[in-house]
Amino acid sequence: MLRYLLVLYFLNVVICNAPPTVTLPSGTVEGFIGKTENGQEIFKFEGIPYARPPVGDLRFEESVPPKPWKGVWKANTIFKCMQYNHYSPEGPEKVLGDEDCLYVNVYTPTVDTKAKLDVLVYIHGGAFMFNHGGQTLPDIVLDRNVVFVNLNYRLGPLGFLSTEDQYVPGNNGIKDQMLALKWIKDNVESFGGNPESITISGMSAGGASVHTHLISPRSKGLFSKAISQSGVVTNAWVFMENPLNKTQTIATSVGCPIDVKKDMMKCLKSKPARQIAYAVKNLQVWLYNPFSPFGLVVDKWAKNPVFPEHPYQLLKKGLVQDLPWITSFTSSEGLYPAADFYFEDYLEHIDQRWNEVMPYILHYNEVAADLDDVSARIRTEYLQNKPVSKQTFPQFVEILSDRLFIADIVAATRLHASAIKSPVYSYFFNYRGAHSKTEARILSTENIGVSHGDDTSYVFKTLDVLSTKDDRAMSKLMVDMFVSFMKTGKPNVTDEWVPQSKKQSDPWVQLRIDSPYKLHKEEKTSHLGNADFWHALPLKENHNLEPQDAKDEL
């Protein structure tokens, strides 16, 4: 009898600890068991293919669904796409990752197909140049009984190279995201998710990607709600200027001919991917700036374009998905990339060579006819010609915040809100916790502001955000925001938070978050990225903005 009971006990242990498996149309996937921050058991499936490997003849081509596989796919590996990474916590190696990288990671508390849990998808940032989906962790958000999915997409020249015609239309990294979103829509029910309740989210380039999917006709029907943290599709660094010229620069760098596009692309497909990724350094003139030499294009020459027109034109025409949306920015957005320059020698170098380096730092090197004139106007507006130093570092950060993030986030949010019936909410994050994204960059714990990306950490644990009582409270607040929005389309963290007005002439309204215990509605008519200054500069991109009478309202 005792032997029988022991057998039953050990059989039960084996069954309870057996790895989870899910059968999909493409094959069977085996994951593994993990735990959330509070000790809840969850199932992890890391590295499920949503596309065929984009290698060989598929390099620079639009991604296609994977072929079915036989046997069991072991989903226990985090992949990253090949990238030239100017900053890597993994060591000094500049080229990281693999060309075979189009995978999703799925985290769920159940694989019961009847569970119908709300689904949160995260699209990583990194200027369309670096990072990977697996950097965001499920440890906190999975305690709320939701399904969490993150994904990879091709980066840099391997994901965004364009010949400005049918050879390589461009936007392949975005098309990767679209295929991943379709895969999630088609398969998430097998992981306990509700395909009719998918919220897509992202920070920086991920936020701009989310905005892209709200606007592009190709993404219609793939999700139901959206969150863009610190990035919209109209930010100055999102769209790529002179894409063919950049393609030719990469081709020349790796020894390929450039006179005939067909020959150039055939040669580029034959070169080692690492050489192509490394050639990005030839487009980053000062340190790693401009930090996003490859990005999106208005691919009107494509058979099925991501953007048949510039997003501003589509927004003005109201040709966007009518879905609830959250946008946000932090109080010191410009600490990316300014924190990298928080050293006396860099600041002195910027001060002495202002006209030379600022066009690259601020991404107007290809959109201004008179670079010196624009550079001088910026310096006068913000520094009154004072030297760049640690004393004027806050003003320097403000320049980067306004130009690279806030002015266009505000303008795009207002225009988008006026184009749809669904609510558009915005928040302003001003809480500096025990840690910040800046620490790894300035090599110090000194508090120099609330950085680009700090708010994301409280949801996806990209920093140690649970070390203090206040940080744990902030994490709870941010996760409450996300989960309530996922479930209802309204972020239920305070009754004070109301959506943006449909009238662009009304004040900007945002939830100001100073601490987990101090948050309130804030209405503003000025100090919103100094948009009037930036949008009046003689920059090529400003031709896409509203007419002058409407622009003044921004």
Coordinates of C-alpha atoms in Angstrom, one line a residue, residues 52-438:
R52 CA 10.6 32.2 -41.8
P53 CA 14.3 33.2 -41.0
P54 CA 14.9 36.3 -43.1
V55 CA 18.2 35.0 -44.5
G56 CA 19.6 34.3 -47.9
D57 CA 17.1 35.2 -50.6
L58 CA 14.7 36.4 -47.9
R59 CA 17.1 39.1 -46.7
F60 CA 15.7 42.6 -47.3
E61 CA 12.3 41.0 -48.3
E62 CA 9.0 41.3 -46.6
S63 CA 8.7 38.6 -43.9
V64 CA 6.5 35.5 -44.6
P65 CA 4.8 33.0 -42.2
P66 CA 6.9 30.1 -41.0
K67 CA 6.7 26.6 -42.5
P68 CA 5.1 24.0 -40.3
W69 CA 7.6 21.9 -38.3
K70 CA 7.5 18.3 -37.2
G71 CA 8.1 17.2 -33.6
V72 CA 8.1 19.6 -30.7
W73 CA 9.6 23.1 -30.9
K74 CA 11.5 23.8 -27.7
A75 CA 10.5 27.4 -26.8
N76 CA 13.3 28.2 -24.3
T77 CA 15.6 30.6 -26.0
I78 CA 15.6 34.4 -26.1
F79 CA 16.7 35.7 -29.6
K80 CA 17.8 39.2 -30.6
C81 CA 18.1 40.6 -34.1
M82 CA 21.4 41.5 -35.5
Q83 CA 22.3 45.1 -34.6
Y84 CA 25.1 47.6 -34.4
N85 CA 24.8 48.5 -30.8
H86 CA 26.6 51.6 -29.6
Y87 CA 25.7 50.8 -26.0
S88 CA 25.6 47.3 -24.7
P89 CA 25.4 46.0 -21.1
E90 CA 26.6 42.7 -22.6
G91 CA 30.1 43.8 -23.3
P92 CA 32.2 45.7 -25.8
E93 CA 31.1 43.8 -28.9
K94 CA 29.5 46.2 -31.3
V95 CA 27.6 43.7 -33.5
L96 CA 25.2 41.6 -31.5
G97 CA 22.4 39.1 -32.3
D98 CA 21.5 36.9 -35.2
E99 CA 19.9 37.5 -38.6
D100 CA 17.5 34.6 -37.8
C101 CA 15.6 36.5 -35.2
L102 CA 11.9 36.7 -35.9
Y103 CA 10.4 35.2 -32.8
V104 CA 7.8 36.0 -30.2
N105 CA 7.9 35.3 -26.4
V106 CA 4.6 34.4 -24.8
Y107 CA 4.0 34.5 -21.0
T108 CA 0.7 33.2 -19.6
P109 CA -0.8 31.9 -16.3
T110 CA -2.8 29.3 -18.2
V111 CA -3.1 27.5 -21.6
D112 CA -6.8 26.9 -21.2
T113 CA -8.3 28.1 -24.5
K114 CA -11.5 29.1 -22.6
A115 CA -9.7 31.5 -20.3
K116 CA -10.1 34.5 -22.6
L117 CA -7.5 36.7 -20.7
D118 CA -6.7 40.2 -21.8
V119 CA -3.5 40.3 -23.9
L120 CA -0.7 42.9 -23.6
V121 CA 1.8 43.1 -26.5
Y122 CA 5.1 45.0 -26.1
I123 CA 7.1 46.4 -29.0
H124 CA 10.6 47.3 -27.9
G125 CA 12.3 50.6 -28.5
G126 CA 15.9 51.4 -29.5
A127 CA 15.7 53.9 -32.3
F128 CA 14.9 51.1 -34.8
M129 CA 18.6 50.2 -34.4
F130 CA 19.1 48.1 -31.3
N131 CA 17.6 46.2 -28.3
H132 CA 15.3 43.2 -28.4
G133 CA 11.9 42.0 -27.1
G134 CA 13.2 39.8 -24.4
Q135 CA 14.5 42.7 -22.4
T136 CA 11.0 43.3 -21.0
L137 CA 10.0 40.9 -18.3
P138 CA 6.6 39.4 -17.3
D139 CA 7.5 39.2 -13.6
I140 CA 5.2 42.0 -12.4
V141 CA 2.4 42.3 -14.9
L142 CA 1.6 38.5 -15.0
D143 CA 0.5 38.7 -11.4
R144 CA -2.6 40.4 -12.8
N145 CA -3.9 37.4 -14.7
V146 CA -3.1 38.6 -18.2
V147 CA -1.2 37.2 -21.2
F148 CA 2.0 39.1 -22.1
V149 CA 3.8 38.9 -25.4
N150 CA 6.9 40.6 -26.7
L151 CA 8.5 40.3 -30.1
N152 CA 11.6 41.0 -32.2
Y153 CA 11.7 42.8 -35.5
R154 CA 14.6 43.4 -37.9
L155 CA 16.7 46.5 -37.1
G156 CA 19.0 49.0 -38.8
P157 CA 19.8 48.3 -42.5
L158 CA 18.6 44.7 -42.2
G159 CA 15.2 45.9 -41.2
F160 CA 14.8 49.4 -42.8
L161 CA 17.0 49.7 -45.8
S162 CA 15.2 51.0 -48.9
T163 CA 16.0 51.6 -52.5
E164 CA 12.9 53.9 -52.9
D165 CA 11.2 51.5 -55.4
Q166 CA 10.0 48.0 -55.8
Y167 CA 13.4 46.4 -55.3
V168 CA 13.3 47.1 -51.5
P169 CA 10.4 49.4 -50.7
G170 CA 11.4 49.7 -47.1
N171 CA 9.7 49.4 -43.7
N172 CA 10.5 45.7 -43.4
G173 CA 10.9 46.0 -39.6
I174 CA 7.4 47.4 -39.4
K175 CA 6.1 44.6 -41.7
D176 CA 7.7 42.1 -39.3
Q177 CA 5.7 43.7 -36.5
M178 CA 2.5 43.4 -38.5
L179 CA 3.2 39.7 -39.2
A180 CA 3.9 39.2 -35.5
L181 CA 0.6 40.9 -34.5
K182 CA -1.3 38.7 -37.0
W183 CA 0.4 35.7 -35.5
I184 CA -0.7 36.8 -32.0
K185 CA -4.2 37.5 -33.1
D186 CA -4.4 34.0 -34.7
N187 CA -2.7 32.0 -32.0
V188 CA -3.0 33.8 -28.6
E189 CA -6.2 31.9 -27.8
S190 CA -4.2 28.7 -27.5
F191 CA -2.2 30.5 -24.7
G192 CA -5.3 31.5 -22.8
G193 CA -5.6 34.9 -24.4
N194 CA -8.6 36.7 -25.9
P195 CA -7.9 37.7 -29.5
E196 CA -10.6 40.3 -29.3
S197 CA -8.8 42.1 -26.4
I198 CA -5.3 42.8 -27.5
T199 CA -3.5 46.0 -26.3
I200 CA -0.3 46.9 -28.1
S201 CA 2.3 49.0 -26.2
G202 CA 5.8 50.3 -26.7
M203 CA 8.3 52.9 -25.6
S204 CA 10.3 55.3 -27.8
A205 CA 10.7 53.6 -31.2
G206 CA 8.2 51.0 -29.8
G207 CA 5.8 53.9 -29.1
A208 CA 6.3 55.2 -32.6
S209 CA 5.6 51.7 -33.9
V210 CA 2.4 51.5 -32.0
H211 CA 1.3 54.8 -33.5
T212 CA 2.3 53.5 -36.9
H213 CA -0.1 50.6 -36.4
L214 CA -2.9 53.0 -35.4
I215 CA -2.4 54.8 -38.7
S216 CA -1.3 52.3 -41.3
P217 CA -4.2 50.6 -43.2
R218 CA -2.2 47.4 -43.1
S219 CA -2.6 47.0 -39.3
K220 CA -6.4 47.4 -39.2
G221 CA -8.2 44.8 -37.0
L222 CA -5.1 43.4 -35.3
F223 CA -5.6 44.9 -31.9
S224 CA -8.2 46.9 -29.8
K225 CA -6.2 49.4 -27.7
A226 CA -2.8 51.1 -27.8
I227 CA -0.2 52.7 -25.5
S228 CA 2.7 54.8 -26.8
Q229 CA 5.2 55.8 -24.2
S230 CA 7.7 58.5 -25.2
G231 CA 7.3 58.1 -28.9
V232 CA 5.0 58.8 -31.8
V233 CA 5.4 58.2 -35.5
T234 CA 5.9 61.9 -36.3
N235 CA 9.0 62.3 -34.0
A236 CA 11.9 63.9 -35.8
W237 CA 14.1 60.8 -35.8
V238 CA 11.4 58.3 -37.0
F239 CA 11.4 58.9 -40.7
M240 CA 14.5 58.3 -42.7
E241 CA 15.8 61.0 -45.1
N242 CA 17.6 60.0 -48.4
P243 CA 17.1 56.2 -48.0
L244 CA 18.7 55.3 -51.3
N245 CA 21.8 57.3 -50.5
K246 CA 22.1 55.4 -47.2
T247 CA 21.7 52.1 -49.0
Q248 CA 24.4 53.1 -51.4
T249 CA 26.7 54.1 -48.4
I250 CA 26.2 50.6 -46.8
A251 CA 26.8 48.9 -50.2
T252 CA 30.0 50.8 -50.8
S253 CA 31.2 50.0 -47.2
V254 CA 30.9 46.3 -47.9
G255 CA 32.3 46.4 -51.4
C256 CA 29.1 46.2 -53.5
P257 CA 28.5 48.1 -56.7
I258 CA 25.9 50.9 -56.6
D259 CA 25.2 51.9 -60.2
V260 CA 22.6 49.2 -60.9
K261 CA 20.1 48.6 -58.1
K262 CA 19.5 44.9 -59.0
D263 CA 23.2 44.2 -58.9
M264 CA 23.7 46.2 -55.7
M265 CA 20.9 44.2 -53.9
K266 CA 22.2 40.9 -55.2
C267 CA 25.6 41.7 -53.9
L268 CA 24.2 42.9 -50.5
K269 CA 22.3 39.7 -50.1
S270 CA 25.5 37.7 -50.5
K271 CA 27.5 39.6 -47.9
P272 CA 27.9 38.5 -44.2
A273 CA 25.1 40.1 -42.2
R274 CA 27.6 41.2 -39.6
Q275 CA 29.4 43.4 -42.2
I276 CA 26.2 45.1 -43.2
A277 CA 25.3 45.7 -39.5
Y278 CA 28.7 47.1 -38.8
A279 CA 28.7 49.4 -41.7
V280 CA 26.1 51.6 -39.8
K281 CA 29.0 53.3 -38.2
N282 CA 29.7 55.1 -41.4
L283 CA 26.4 56.9 -41.1
Q284 CA 26.9 57.9 -37.4
V285 CA 29.1 60.9 -37.7
W286 CA 29.7 62.0 -34.1
L287 CA 29.9 59.2 -31.6
Y288 CA 26.7 57.3 -32.5
N289 CA 24.8 60.3 -33.7
P290 CA 22.4 60.6 -35.5
F291 CA 21.2 57.7 -33.3
S292 CA 18.6 56.6 -35.9
P293 CA 20.1 56.7 -39.4
F294 CA 17.7 54.0 -40.5
G295 CA 13.9 54.3 -40.0
L296 CA 10.6 54.5 -41.7
V297 CA 9.8 55.8 -45.2
V298 CA 6.6 56.8 -47.0
D299 CA 6.6 53.7 -49.2
K300 CA 4.1 54.9 -51.7
W301 CA 6.1 53.0 -54.4
A302 CA 5.2 49.7 -52.7
K303 CA 2.4 47.4 -53.9
N304 CA 0.9 47.3 -50.4
P305 CA 2.4 50.3 -48.6
V306 CA 2.7 50.8 -44.9
F307 CA 2.2 54.6 -45.5
P308 CA 0.5 55.5 -48.8
E309 CA 1.0 59.1 -47.5
H310 CA 2.9 60.8 -44.7
P311 CA 1.2 60.1 -41.3
Y312 CA 0.4 63.8 -40.9
Q313 CA -1.6 63.7 -44.1
L314 CA -3.4 60.5 -43.0
L315 CA -4.1 62.1 -39.6
K316 CA -5.5 65.3 -41.1
K317 CA -7.8 63.2 -43.3
G318 CA -8.9 61.1 -40.3
L319 CA -7.7 57.9 -41.9
V320 CA -6.7 56.2 -38.7
Q321 CA -8.1 53.4 -36.5
D322 CA -10.7 54.7 -34.0
L323 CA -9.3 53.0 -30.9
P324 CA -8.5 54.2 -27.3
W325 CA -4.9 55.4 -27.0
I326 CA -2.5 56.5 -24.2
T327 CA 0.5 58.8 -24.9
S328 CA 3.1 60.0 -22.4
F329 CA 6.4 61.6 -21.8
T330 CA 8.8 62.1 -18.9
S331 CA 10.1 65.3 -17.3
S332 CA 13.6 64.8 -18.8
E333 CA 13.1 62.8 -22.0
G334 CA 16.3 64.3 -23.5
L335 CA 18.5 62.3 -21.0
Y336 CA 18.5 59.9 -23.9
P337 CA 20.9 60.6 -25.4
A338 CA 22.1 63.5 -23.2
A339 CA 23.2 61.3 -20.3
D340 CA 25.9 59.8 -22.5
F341 CA 27.4 63.3 -22.7
Y342 CA 27.4 64.0 -19.0
F343 CA 31.1 64.3 -18.8
E344 CA 33.2 67.4 -18.9
D345 CA 35.2 66.5 -22.0
Y346 CA 32.0 65.7 -24.0
L347 CA 30.2 68.8 -22.9
E348 CA 33.2 71.0 -23.7
H349 CA 33.5 69.3 -27.1
I350 CA 29.8 70.0 -27.8
D351 CA 30.2 73.6 -26.7
Q352 CA 33.2 74.3 -28.9
R353 CA 31.8 72.5 -32.0
W354 CA 28.2 73.3 -31.5
N355 CA 27.4 74.0 -35.2
E356 CA 29.2 70.8 -36.2
V357 CA 27.7 68.3 -33.8
M358 CA 24.2 69.5 -32.9
P359 CA 22.7 68.8 -36.3
Y360 CA 23.5 65.1 -35.8
I361 CA 22.5 65.0 -32.1
L362 CA 19.1 66.7 -32.9
H363 CA 18.5 64.9 -36.3
Y364 CA 18.3 68.0 -38.5
N365 CA 21.5 67.3 -40.5
E366 CA 19.5 66.3 -43.6
V367 CA 16.4 68.6 -43.3
A368 CA 17.9 72.1 -42.9
A369 CA 19.3 74.1 -45.9
D370 CA 21.4 76.3 -43.5
L371 CA 22.6 74.2 -40.7
D372 CA 24.6 77.0 -39.0
D373 CA 21.6 79.3 -39.0
V374 CA 19.4 76.7 -37.3
S375 CA 22.1 75.8 -34.8
A376 CA 22.5 79.4 -33.9
R377 CA 18.8 79.9 -33.3
I378 CA 18.6 76.9 -31.1
R379 CA 21.5 78.0 -29.0
T380 CA 20.1 81.5 -28.6
E381 CA 16.6 80.2 -27.7
Y382 CA 17.7 77.8 -24.9
L383 CA 21.2 78.9 -23.7
Q384 CA 21.3 82.6 -24.6
N385 CA 24.8 81.7 -25.8
K386 CA 26.0 80.5 -22.5
P387 CA 28.5 77.7 -22.7
V388 CA 27.5 74.0 -22.5
S389 CA 28.5 72.7 -19.1
K390 CA 27.2 70.9 -16.1
Q391 CA 25.8 74.2 -15.0
T392 CA 23.7 74.5 -18.1
F393 CA 23.1 70.8 -18.5
P394 CA 19.4 71.1 -17.6
Q395 CA 18.9 73.5 -20.4
F396 CA 20.8 71.2 -22.8
V397 CA 18.6 68.3 -21.7
E398 CA 15.5 70.5 -22.4
I399 CA 16.7 71.1 -26.0
L400 CA 16.9 67.4 -26.6
S401 CA 13.6 66.7 -24.8
D402 CA 11.7 69.3 -26.9
R403 CA 13.2 68.5 -30.3
L404 CA 13.4 64.8 -30.1
F405 CA 10.3 63.9 -28.2
I406 CA 7.8 66.4 -26.6
A407 CA 6.9 68.9 -29.3
D408 CA 5.9 66.2 -31.7
I409 CA 4.3 63.9 -29.1
V410 CA 2.0 66.8 -28.2
A411 CA 1.3 67.9 -31.8
A412 CA 0.5 64.3 -32.9
T413 CA -1.6 63.5 -29.9
R414 CA -3.8 66.6 -30.4
L415 CA -4.2 65.9 -34.1
H416 CA -5.0 62.2 -33.5
A417 CA -7.5 63.0 -30.7
S418 CA -9.4 65.3 -33.0
A419 CA -9.5 62.7 -35.8
I420 CA -11.3 59.9 -33.8
K421 CA -14.2 59.4 -31.4
S422 CA -12.4 57.1 -29.0
P423 CA -10.6 58.7 -26.0
V424 CA -7.0 59.6 -26.1
Y425 CA -5.3 59.9 -22.7
S426 CA -1.9 61.5 -21.8
Y427 CA 0.3 61.4 -18.8
F428 CA 3.4 63.2 -17.6
F429 CA 5.9 61.1 -15.5
N430 CA 7.9 63.1 -13.0
Y431 CA 8.9 60.4 -10.4
R432 CA 12.5 59.6 -9.8
G433 CA 12.8 56.3 -8.0
A434 CA 15.7 54.5 -6.4
H435 CA 17.1 53.8 -9.9
S436 CA 17.1 55.4 -13.3
K437 CA 18.1 54.4 -16.9
T438 CA 20.8 57.1 -16.6

